[in-house]
Coordinates of C-alpha atoms in Angstrom, one line a residue:
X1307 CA 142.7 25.7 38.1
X1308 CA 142.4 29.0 39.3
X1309 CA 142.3 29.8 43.0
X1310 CA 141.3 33.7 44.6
X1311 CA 142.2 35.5 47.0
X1312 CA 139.3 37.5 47.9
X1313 CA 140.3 41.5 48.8
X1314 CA 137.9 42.5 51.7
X1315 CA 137.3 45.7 52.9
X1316 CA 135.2 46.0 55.7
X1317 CA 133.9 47.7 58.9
X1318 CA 130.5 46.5 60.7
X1319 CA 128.7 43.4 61.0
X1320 CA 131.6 41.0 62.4
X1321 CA 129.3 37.9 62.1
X1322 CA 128.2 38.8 58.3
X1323 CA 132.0 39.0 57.3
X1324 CA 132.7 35.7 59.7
X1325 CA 130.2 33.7 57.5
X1326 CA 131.1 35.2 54.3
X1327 CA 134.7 34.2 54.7
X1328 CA 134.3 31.1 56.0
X1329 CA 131.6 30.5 52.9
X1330 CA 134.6 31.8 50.3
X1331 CA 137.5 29.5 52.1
X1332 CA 136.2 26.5 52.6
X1333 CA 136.1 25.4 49.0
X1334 CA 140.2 25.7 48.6
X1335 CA 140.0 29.8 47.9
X1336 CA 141.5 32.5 50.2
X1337 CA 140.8 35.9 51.9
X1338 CA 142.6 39.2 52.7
X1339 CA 140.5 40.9 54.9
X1340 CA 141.6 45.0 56.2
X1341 CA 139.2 45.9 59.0
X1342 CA 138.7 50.0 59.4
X1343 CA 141.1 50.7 62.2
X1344 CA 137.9 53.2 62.9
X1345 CA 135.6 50.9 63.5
X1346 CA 134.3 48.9 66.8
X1347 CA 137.6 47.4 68.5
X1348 CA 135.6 44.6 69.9
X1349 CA 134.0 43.9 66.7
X1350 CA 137.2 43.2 65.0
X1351 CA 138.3 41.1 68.3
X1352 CA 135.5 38.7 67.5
X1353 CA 136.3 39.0 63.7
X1354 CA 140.3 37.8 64.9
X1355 CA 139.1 35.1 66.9
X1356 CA 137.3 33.4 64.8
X1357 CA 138.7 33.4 61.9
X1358 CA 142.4 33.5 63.1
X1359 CA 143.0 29.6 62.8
X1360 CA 141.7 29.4 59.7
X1361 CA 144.9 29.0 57.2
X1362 CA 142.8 30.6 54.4
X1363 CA 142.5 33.8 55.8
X1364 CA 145.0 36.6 56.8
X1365 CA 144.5 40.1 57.7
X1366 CA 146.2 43.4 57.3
X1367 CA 149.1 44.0 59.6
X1368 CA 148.4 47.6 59.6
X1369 CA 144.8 48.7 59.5
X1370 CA 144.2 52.5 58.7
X1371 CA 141.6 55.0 59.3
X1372 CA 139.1 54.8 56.1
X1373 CA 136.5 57.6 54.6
X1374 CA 134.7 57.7 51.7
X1375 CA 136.1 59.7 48.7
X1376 CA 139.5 59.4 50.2
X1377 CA 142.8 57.5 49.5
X1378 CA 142.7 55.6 52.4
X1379 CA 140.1 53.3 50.8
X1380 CA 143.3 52.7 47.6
X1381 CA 145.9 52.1 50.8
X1382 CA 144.1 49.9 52.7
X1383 CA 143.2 48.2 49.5
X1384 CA 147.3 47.9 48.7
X1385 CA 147.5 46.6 51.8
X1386 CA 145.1 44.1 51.4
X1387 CA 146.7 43.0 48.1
X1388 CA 149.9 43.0 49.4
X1389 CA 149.1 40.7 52.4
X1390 CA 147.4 38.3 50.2
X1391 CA 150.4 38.1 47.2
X1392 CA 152.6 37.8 50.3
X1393 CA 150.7 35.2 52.0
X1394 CA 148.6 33.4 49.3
X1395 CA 151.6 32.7 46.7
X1396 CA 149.5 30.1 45.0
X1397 CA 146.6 32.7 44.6
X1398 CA 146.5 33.3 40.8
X1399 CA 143.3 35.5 40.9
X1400 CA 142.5 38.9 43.3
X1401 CA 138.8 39.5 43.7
X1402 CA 138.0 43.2 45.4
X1403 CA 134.8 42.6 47.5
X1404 CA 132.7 44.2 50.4
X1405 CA 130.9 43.0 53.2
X1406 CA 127.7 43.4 50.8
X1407 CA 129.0 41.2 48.2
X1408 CA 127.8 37.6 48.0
X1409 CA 128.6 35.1 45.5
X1410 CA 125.3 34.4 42.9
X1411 CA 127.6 31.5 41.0
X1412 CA 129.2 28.2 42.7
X1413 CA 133.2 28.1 42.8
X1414 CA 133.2 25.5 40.5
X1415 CA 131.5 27.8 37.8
X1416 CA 133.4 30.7 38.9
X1417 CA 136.9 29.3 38.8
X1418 CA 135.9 27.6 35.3
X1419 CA 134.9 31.0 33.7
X1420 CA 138.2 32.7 34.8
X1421 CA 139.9 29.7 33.6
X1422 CA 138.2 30.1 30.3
X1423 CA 138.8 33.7 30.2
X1424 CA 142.4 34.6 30.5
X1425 CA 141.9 38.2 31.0
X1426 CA 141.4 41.4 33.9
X1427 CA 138.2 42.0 34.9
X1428 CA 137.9 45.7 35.6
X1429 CA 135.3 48.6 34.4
X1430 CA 137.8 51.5 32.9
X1431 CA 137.0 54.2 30.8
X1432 CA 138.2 57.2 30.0
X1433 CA 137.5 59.5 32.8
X1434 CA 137.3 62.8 30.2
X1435 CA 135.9 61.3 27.3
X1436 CA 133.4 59.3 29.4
X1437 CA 130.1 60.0 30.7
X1438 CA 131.0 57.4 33.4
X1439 CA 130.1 60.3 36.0
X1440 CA 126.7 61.7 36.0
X1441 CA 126.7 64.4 38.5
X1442 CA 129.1 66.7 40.1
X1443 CA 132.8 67.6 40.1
X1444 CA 134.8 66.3 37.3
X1445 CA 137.9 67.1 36.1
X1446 CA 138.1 68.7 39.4
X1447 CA 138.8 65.5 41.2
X1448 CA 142.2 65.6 39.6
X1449 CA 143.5 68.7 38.6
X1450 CA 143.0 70.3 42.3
X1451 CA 144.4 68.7 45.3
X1452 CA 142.2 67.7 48.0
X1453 CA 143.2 67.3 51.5
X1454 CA 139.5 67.1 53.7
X1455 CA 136.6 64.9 53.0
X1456 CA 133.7 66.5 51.5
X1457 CA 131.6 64.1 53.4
X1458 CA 132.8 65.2 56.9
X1459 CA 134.3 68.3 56.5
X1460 CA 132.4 70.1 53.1
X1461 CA 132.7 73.8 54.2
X1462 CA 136.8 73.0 54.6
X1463 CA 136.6 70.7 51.5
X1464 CA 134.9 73.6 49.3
X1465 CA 137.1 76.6 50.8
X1466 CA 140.1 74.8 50.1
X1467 CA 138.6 74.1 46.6
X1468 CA 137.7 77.4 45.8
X1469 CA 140.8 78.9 47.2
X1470 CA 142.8 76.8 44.7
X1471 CA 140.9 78.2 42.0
X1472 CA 141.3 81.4 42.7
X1473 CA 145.0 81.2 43.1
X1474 CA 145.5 78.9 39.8
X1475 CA 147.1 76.5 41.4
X1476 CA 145.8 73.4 39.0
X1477 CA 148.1 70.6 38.5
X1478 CA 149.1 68.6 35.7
X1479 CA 148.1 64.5 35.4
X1480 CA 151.5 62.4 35.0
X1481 CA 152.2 62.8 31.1
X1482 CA 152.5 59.2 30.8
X1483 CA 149.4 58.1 32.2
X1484 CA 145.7 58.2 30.8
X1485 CA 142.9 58.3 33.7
X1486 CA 140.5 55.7 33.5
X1487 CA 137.7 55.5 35.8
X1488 CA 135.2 53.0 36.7
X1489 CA 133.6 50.6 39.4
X1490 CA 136.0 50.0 42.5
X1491 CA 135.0 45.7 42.1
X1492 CA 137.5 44.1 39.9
X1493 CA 139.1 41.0 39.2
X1494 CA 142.4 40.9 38.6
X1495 CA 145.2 38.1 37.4
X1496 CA 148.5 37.5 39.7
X1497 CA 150.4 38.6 37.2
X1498 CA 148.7 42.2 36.9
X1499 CA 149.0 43.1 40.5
X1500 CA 152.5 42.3 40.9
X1501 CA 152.8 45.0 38.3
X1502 CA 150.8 47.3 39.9
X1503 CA 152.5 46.8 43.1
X1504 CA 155.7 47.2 41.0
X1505 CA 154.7 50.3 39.4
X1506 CA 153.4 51.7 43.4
X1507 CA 156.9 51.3 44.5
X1508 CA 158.9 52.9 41.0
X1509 CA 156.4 55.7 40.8
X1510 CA 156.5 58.2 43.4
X1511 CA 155.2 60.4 41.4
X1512 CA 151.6 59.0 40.5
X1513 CA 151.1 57.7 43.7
X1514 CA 151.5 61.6 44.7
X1515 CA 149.1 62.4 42.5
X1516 CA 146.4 60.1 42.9
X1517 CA 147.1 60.2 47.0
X1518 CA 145.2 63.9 46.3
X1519 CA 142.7 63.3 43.9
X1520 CA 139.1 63.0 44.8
X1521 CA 137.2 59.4 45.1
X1522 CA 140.7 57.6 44.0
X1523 CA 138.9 54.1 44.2
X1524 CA 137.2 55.2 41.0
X1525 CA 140.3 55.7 39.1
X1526 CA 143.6 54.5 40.8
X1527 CA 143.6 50.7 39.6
X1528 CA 141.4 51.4 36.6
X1529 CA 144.6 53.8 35.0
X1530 CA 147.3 51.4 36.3
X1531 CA 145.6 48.3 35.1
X1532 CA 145.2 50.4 31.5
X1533 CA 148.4 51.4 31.8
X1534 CA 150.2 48.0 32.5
X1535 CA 148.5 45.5 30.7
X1536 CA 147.3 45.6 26.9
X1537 CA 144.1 46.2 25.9
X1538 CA 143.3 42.4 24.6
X1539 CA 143.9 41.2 27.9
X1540 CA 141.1 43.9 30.1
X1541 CA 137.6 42.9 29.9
X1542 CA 136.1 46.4 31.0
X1543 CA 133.0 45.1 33.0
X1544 CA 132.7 44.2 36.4
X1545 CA 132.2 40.6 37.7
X1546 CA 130.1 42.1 40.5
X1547 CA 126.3 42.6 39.6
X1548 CA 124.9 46.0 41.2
X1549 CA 122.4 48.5 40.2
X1550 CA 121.5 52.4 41.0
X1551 CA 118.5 53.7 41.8
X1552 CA 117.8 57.4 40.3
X1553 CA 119.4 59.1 43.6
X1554 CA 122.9 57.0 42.9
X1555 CA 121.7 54.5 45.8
X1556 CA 123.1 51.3 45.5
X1557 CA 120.1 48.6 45.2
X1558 CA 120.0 46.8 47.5
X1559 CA 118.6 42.6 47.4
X1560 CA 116.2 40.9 49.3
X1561 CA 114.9 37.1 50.0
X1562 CA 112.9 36.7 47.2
X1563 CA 115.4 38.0 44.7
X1564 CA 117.5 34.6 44.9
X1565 CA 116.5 33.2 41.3
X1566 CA 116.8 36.6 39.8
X1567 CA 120.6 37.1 41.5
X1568 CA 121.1 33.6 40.2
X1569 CA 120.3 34.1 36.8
X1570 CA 122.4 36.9 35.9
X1571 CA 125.6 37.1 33.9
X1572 CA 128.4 38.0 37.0
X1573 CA 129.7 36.1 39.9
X1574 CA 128.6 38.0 42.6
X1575 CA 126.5 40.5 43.5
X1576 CA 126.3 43.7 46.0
X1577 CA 124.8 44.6 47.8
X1578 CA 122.8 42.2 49.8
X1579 CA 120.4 43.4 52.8
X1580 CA 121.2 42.8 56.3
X1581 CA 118.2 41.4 56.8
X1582 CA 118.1 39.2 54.0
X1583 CA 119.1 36.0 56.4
X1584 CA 117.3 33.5 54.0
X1585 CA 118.9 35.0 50.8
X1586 CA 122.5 34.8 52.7
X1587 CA 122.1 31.5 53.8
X1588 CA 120.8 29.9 50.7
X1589 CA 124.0 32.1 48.3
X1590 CA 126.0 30.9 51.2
X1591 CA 125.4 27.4 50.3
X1592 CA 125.4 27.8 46.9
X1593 CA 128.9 28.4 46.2
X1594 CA 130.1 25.2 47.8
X1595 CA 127.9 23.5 45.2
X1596 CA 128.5 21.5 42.2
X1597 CA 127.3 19.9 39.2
X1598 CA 124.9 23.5 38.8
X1599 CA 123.2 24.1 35.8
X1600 CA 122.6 28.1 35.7
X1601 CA 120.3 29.7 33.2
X1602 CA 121.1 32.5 32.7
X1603 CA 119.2 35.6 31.1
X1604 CA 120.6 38.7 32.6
X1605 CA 117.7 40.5 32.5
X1606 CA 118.2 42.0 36.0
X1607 CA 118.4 45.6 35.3
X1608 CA 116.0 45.8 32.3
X1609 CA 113.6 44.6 35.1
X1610 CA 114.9 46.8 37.6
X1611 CA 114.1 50.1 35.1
X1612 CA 110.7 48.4 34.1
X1613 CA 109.6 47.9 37.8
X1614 CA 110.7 50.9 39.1
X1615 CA 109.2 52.5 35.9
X1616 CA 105.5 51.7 37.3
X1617 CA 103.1 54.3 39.0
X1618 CA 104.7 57.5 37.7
X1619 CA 102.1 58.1 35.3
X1620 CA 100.8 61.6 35.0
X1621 CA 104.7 63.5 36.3
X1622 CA 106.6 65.3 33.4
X1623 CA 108.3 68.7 33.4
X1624 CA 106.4 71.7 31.9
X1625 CA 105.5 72.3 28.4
X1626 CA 107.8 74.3 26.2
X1627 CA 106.6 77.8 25.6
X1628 CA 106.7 76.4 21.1
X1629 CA 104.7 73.7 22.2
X1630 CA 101.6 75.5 23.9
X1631 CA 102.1 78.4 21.5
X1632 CA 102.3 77.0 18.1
X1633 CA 99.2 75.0 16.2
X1634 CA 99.1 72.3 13.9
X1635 CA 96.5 74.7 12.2
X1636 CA 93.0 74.9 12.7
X1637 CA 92.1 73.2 9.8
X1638 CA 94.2 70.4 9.7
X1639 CA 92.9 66.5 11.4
X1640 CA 95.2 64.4 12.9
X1641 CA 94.5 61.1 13.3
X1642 CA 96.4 59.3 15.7
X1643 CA 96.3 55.1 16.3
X1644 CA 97.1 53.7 18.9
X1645 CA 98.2 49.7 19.6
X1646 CA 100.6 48.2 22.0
X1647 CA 101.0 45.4 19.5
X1648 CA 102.5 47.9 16.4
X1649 CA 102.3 45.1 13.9
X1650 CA 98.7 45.6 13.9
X1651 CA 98.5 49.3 13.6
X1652 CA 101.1 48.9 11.3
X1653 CA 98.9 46.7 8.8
X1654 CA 95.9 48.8 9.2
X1655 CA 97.5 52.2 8.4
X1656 CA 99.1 50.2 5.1
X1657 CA 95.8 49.3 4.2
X1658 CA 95.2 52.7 4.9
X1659 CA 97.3 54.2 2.6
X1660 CA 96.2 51.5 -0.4
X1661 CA 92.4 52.3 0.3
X1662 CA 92.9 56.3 0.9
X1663 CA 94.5 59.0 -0.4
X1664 CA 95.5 60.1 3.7
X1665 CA 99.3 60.0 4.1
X1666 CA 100.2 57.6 6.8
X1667 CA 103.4 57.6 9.3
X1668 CA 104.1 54.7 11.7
X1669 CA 105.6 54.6 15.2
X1670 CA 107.5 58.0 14.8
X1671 CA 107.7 58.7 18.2
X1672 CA 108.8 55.4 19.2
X1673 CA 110.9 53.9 16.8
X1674 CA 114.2 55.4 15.2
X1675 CA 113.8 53.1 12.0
X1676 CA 110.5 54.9 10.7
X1677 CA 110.7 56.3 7.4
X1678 CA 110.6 60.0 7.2
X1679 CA 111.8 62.9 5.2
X1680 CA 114.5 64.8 5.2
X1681 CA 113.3 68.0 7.4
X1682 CA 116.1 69.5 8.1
X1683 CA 117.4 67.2 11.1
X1684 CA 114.3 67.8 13.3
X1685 CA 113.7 64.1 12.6
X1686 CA 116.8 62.6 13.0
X1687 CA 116.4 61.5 16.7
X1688 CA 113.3 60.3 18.7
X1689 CA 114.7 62.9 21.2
X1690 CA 114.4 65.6 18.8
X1691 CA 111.1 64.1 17.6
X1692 CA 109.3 63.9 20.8
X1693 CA 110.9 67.5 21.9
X1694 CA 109.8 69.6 18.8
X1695 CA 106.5 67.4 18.4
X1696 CA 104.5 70.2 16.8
X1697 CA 106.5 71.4 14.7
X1698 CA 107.6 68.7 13.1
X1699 CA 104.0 67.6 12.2
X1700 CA 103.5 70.7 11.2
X1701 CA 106.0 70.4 8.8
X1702 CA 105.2 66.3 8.0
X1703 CA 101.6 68.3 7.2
X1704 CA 103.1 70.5 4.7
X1705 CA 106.0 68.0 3.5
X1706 CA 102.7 65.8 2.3
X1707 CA 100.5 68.9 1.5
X1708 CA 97.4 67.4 2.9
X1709 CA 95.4 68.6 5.3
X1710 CA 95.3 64.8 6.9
X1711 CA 97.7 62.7 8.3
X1712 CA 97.6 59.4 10.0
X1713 CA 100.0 58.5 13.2
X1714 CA 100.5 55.1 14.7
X1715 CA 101.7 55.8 18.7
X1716 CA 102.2 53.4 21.4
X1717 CA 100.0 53.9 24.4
X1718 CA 102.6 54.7 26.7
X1719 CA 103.0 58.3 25.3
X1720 CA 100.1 59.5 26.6
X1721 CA 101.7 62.9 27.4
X1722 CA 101.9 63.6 23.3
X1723 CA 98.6 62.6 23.2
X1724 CA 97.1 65.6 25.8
X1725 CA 99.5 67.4 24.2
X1726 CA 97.9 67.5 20.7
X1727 CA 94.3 67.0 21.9
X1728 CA 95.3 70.8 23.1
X1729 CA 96.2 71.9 19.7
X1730 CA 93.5 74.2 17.9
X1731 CA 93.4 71.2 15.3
X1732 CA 90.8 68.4 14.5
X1733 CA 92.6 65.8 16.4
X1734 CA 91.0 62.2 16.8
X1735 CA 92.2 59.2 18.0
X1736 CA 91.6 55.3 17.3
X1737 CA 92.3 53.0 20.0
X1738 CA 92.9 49.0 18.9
X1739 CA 92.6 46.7 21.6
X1740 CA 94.3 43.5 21.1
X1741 CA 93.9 39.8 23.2
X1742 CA 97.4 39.3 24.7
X1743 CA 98.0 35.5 25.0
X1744 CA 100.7 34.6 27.7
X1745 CA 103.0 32.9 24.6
X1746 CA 102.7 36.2 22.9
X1747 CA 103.7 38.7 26.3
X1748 CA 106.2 36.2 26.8
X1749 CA 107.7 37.0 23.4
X1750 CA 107.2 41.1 24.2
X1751 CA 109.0 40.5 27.5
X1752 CA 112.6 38.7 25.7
X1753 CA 112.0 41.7 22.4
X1754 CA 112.3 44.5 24.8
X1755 CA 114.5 43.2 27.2
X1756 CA 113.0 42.1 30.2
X1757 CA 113.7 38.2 29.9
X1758 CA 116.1 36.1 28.1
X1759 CA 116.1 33.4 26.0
X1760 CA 117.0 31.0 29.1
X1761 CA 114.0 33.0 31.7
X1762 CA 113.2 30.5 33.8
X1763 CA 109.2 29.6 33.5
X1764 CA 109.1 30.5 36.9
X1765 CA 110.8 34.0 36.3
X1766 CA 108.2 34.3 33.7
X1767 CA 105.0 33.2 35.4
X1768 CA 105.7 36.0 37.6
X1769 CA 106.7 38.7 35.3
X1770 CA 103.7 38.2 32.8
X1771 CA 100.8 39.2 35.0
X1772 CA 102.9 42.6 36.0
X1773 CA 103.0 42.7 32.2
X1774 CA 99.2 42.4 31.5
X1775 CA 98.5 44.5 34.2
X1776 CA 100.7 47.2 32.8
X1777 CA 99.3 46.9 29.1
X1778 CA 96.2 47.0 31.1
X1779 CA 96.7 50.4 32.7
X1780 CA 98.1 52.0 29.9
X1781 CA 94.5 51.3 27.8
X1782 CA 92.4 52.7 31.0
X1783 CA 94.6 56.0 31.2
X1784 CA 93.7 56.5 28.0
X1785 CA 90.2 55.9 28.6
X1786 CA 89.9 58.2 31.8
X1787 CA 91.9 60.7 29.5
X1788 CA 88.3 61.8 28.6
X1789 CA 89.6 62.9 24.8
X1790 CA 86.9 63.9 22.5
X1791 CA 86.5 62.2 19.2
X1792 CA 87.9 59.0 20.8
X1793 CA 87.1 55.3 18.9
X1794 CA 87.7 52.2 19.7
X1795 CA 88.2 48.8 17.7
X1796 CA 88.8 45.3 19.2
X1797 CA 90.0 41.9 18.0
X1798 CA 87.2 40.0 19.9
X1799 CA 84.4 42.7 17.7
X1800 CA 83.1 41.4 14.3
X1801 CA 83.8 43.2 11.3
X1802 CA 80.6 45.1 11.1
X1803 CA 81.0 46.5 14.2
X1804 CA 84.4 47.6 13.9
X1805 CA 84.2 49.1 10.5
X1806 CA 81.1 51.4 11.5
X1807 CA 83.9 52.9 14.3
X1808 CA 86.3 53.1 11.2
X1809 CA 84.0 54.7 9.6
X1810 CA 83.7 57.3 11.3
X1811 CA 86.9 57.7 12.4
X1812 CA 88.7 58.2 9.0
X1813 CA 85.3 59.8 7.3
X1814 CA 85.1 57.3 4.6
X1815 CA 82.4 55.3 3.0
X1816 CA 81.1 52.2 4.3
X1817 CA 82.5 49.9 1.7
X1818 CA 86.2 51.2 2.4
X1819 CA 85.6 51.2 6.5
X1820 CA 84.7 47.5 5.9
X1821 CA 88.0 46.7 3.8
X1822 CA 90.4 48.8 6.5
X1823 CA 88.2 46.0 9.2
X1824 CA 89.1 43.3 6.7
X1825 CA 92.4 43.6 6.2
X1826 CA 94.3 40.6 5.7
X1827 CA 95.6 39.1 8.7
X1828 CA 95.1 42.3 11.0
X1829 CA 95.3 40.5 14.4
X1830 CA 97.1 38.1 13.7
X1831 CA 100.9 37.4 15.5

């Protein structure tokens, strides 16, 4: 059975980290805990004397000085590990946490599942092949040395920078050793850190180097544990659920996100609000539990994007000077239909194609599988698609020598649409509006990600009206759009009614309109 010695590091909030250890040890596991040596004296007082009787817990011997981007977060983290190898010899798991992190599993589940997976759990990728970082410095995080903190001391940080690269003084990485970089929250096996801890005290060298390197907690375990242990035994993923927001701000969690914590595919999660006392009391009890059934649908960040998604309608960088410039051609109609549900648009524009001579294209701009020709590799990407629109239905024009052509869209791109509603040719567009049935959203929501096939009902119930209500908006922007030569068809219209809009839509007789409104099945799911 395993049993985990949980690697805290830590410097406010002495009664938060009192509770969470006393949460984590009370079910058999352990705690190393390394207080900043810069923090509140009397805050770590507190933290000793409460936590001092309990046989569970031990703390660093010597605490150190921490700052961000620095090796003094990898030392005091050695130091953790060390104290709890040393005093925790039964210990057969090391768990890095924070005094954000709470546990979204019970120890029951979570000693099962490392039980069942006999592996290190530790994000590490390689730190030049990778896009791991987004932003900023680079390769210079290792090849230059860096003795201030950017964070407290930039001007020195970037002088002494700059100075290096003016001098040439770059250094070489160990030849033996392949960075890795990744998340700082692993899980790691006994056996693996008593290497590492090995390989600290035979390798002066690397521990040189990385005691110089930029943000070391990104990269200093992730290379050892790569370099140690064999690839069939690293699972490159953290245990430790957490999200970004776009500015690289941790998300943070709040009282009503305890099913959503609980249903996701990690063991616990960071970071959790101060405030959040209901949400810390509940996780608090939860991992003393047993006999817990989880569902779990990991859906947590698909929601997160979708969420945070909402209300930026109308922001989008400047046109492209060949997209305001170049025309379609003044004689040329497109005809553009629009559906959220693309198997309907998808039947009409066949029908389309049986009943017409107009060539016919489906979701081009939103899905990678549609079938086009070969124009020279403008089409080969939805990217490349969406960022040469014009021209390459210019070129679809001329590939299918018509003057017409007939594009299904979804009504989220309502950029493209203003876009060639600006273009000198005969554009019009047909919006189908569909009835949305709560079995059929729910369906949309697991397709594109947002729930799983074990989505609590409750999850659901709440996440299908912000669903509507989306679908909703989506259909009104294009309404206010105000686009000339704008049609609409719906499901809950007869026939009649919608083949006199198809009618004049298309430009065909009456007798084909009222075959495209019969078509077989159009509505249906």
């Amino acid at each position: 059975m395993a049993k985990i010695a949980y690697i805290l590091l830590c410097h406010k909030d002495p009664e938060a980290i009192i509770q969470q250890a006393e949460q984590l040890t009370a079910v058999g596991d352990c705690m190393a805990i390394h207080f900043d040596a810069s923090a509140d004296p009397a805050s770590y007082a507190l933290i000793r004397a409460a936590l001092d009787h309990n046989p569970n817990v031990t703390f660093v011997g010597k605490r150190i000085k921490c700052g961000w981007g620095e090796w003094s977060l990898v030392q005091a983290t050695l130091l953790a590990v060390e104290a709890a190898a040393a005093d925790f010899p039964r210990a057969t798991h090391f768990y890095m946490l924070s005094g954000d992190c709470m546990a979204i599993k019970t120890a029951e589940f979570t000693h099962n599942y490392l039980d069942q997976n006999d592996r290190d759990f530790i994000e590490s990728f390689d730190f030049f092949d990778s896009d791991w970082i987004k932003t900023g410095m680079k390769e210079e995080r290792l090849i230059y040395r860096h003795f201030f903190n950017e964070r407290n001391h930039k001007t020195l940080f970037y002088a002494a920078l700059e100075l290096q690269k003016r001098l040439g003084l770059k250094r070489d990485i160990p030849g033996d050793i392949q960075v890795q970089i990744g998340s700082q929250w692993w899980c790691l096996r006994r056996r693996t850190i008593e290497w590492i801890l090995d390989f600290t005290r035979a390798r002066k060298d690397v521990m040189r180097f990385f005691r110089t390197s930029w943000i070391p907690d990104e990269t200093f375990f992730q290379t050892l544990v790569r370099h140690l242990v064999k690839e069939s035994e690293i699972d490159p993923r953290t245990l430790t659920f957490l999200m970004f927001t776009d500015y690289g701000m941790p998300v943070t969690f709040h009282n009503d996100h305890y099913d959503l914590l609980l249903s996701q595919d990690f063991l616990f999660a960071r970071k959790i609000s101060p405030g959040a006392k209901r949400l810390k009391s509940r996780l608090g009890k939860l991992y003393a539990s047993r006999n817990i059934d989880f569902q779990i649908s990991n859906e947590g960040r698909s929601l997160f994007k979708f969420l945070t998604d909402q209300g930026r309608a109308g922001r989008r960088f400047g046109t492209r000077f060949w997209e305001t410039e170049s025309s379609l051609g003044r004689e040329r109609q497109l005809m553009i239909v629009v559906c959220k549900k693309w198997h309907v648009a998808k039947r009409l524009v066949e029908q389309v194609s049986q009943v017409t001579e107009i060539p016919t294209i489906e979701y081009l701009f939103d899905e990678d599988s549609t079938v086009l020709p070969d124009l020279g590799g403008i089409q080969s990407s939805l990217g490349k698609r969406t960022r040469h629109r014009r021209a390459l239905m210019r070129m679809l024009f001329e590939h299918h020598d018509s003057d017409q052509l007939v594009v299904c869209m979804d009504p989220s791109n309502l950029e493209l649409m203003h876009d060639f509603f600006s273009d000198r040719s005969l554009t019009r567009l047909l919006q189908i509006d569909c009835d949305f049935s709560d079995d059929y959203l729910s369906g949309h929501a697991r397709r594109v990600g947002l729930a799983g096939e074990r989505t609590s009902p409750a999850t659901l119930g709440r996440l299908l009206p912000t669903i509507r209500n989306d679908i909703t908006h989506e259909a009104d922007r294009i309404r206010d759009a105000g686009f000339s030569r704008h049609f609409r068809i719906r499901q809950s219209d007869s026939s009649e009614i919608n083949s006199a809009k198809l009618m004049a839509f298309f430009g065909v007789s009456q007798d084909k309109a009222l075959q495209l409104a019969q078509t077989r099945h159009l509505f249906e799911d």
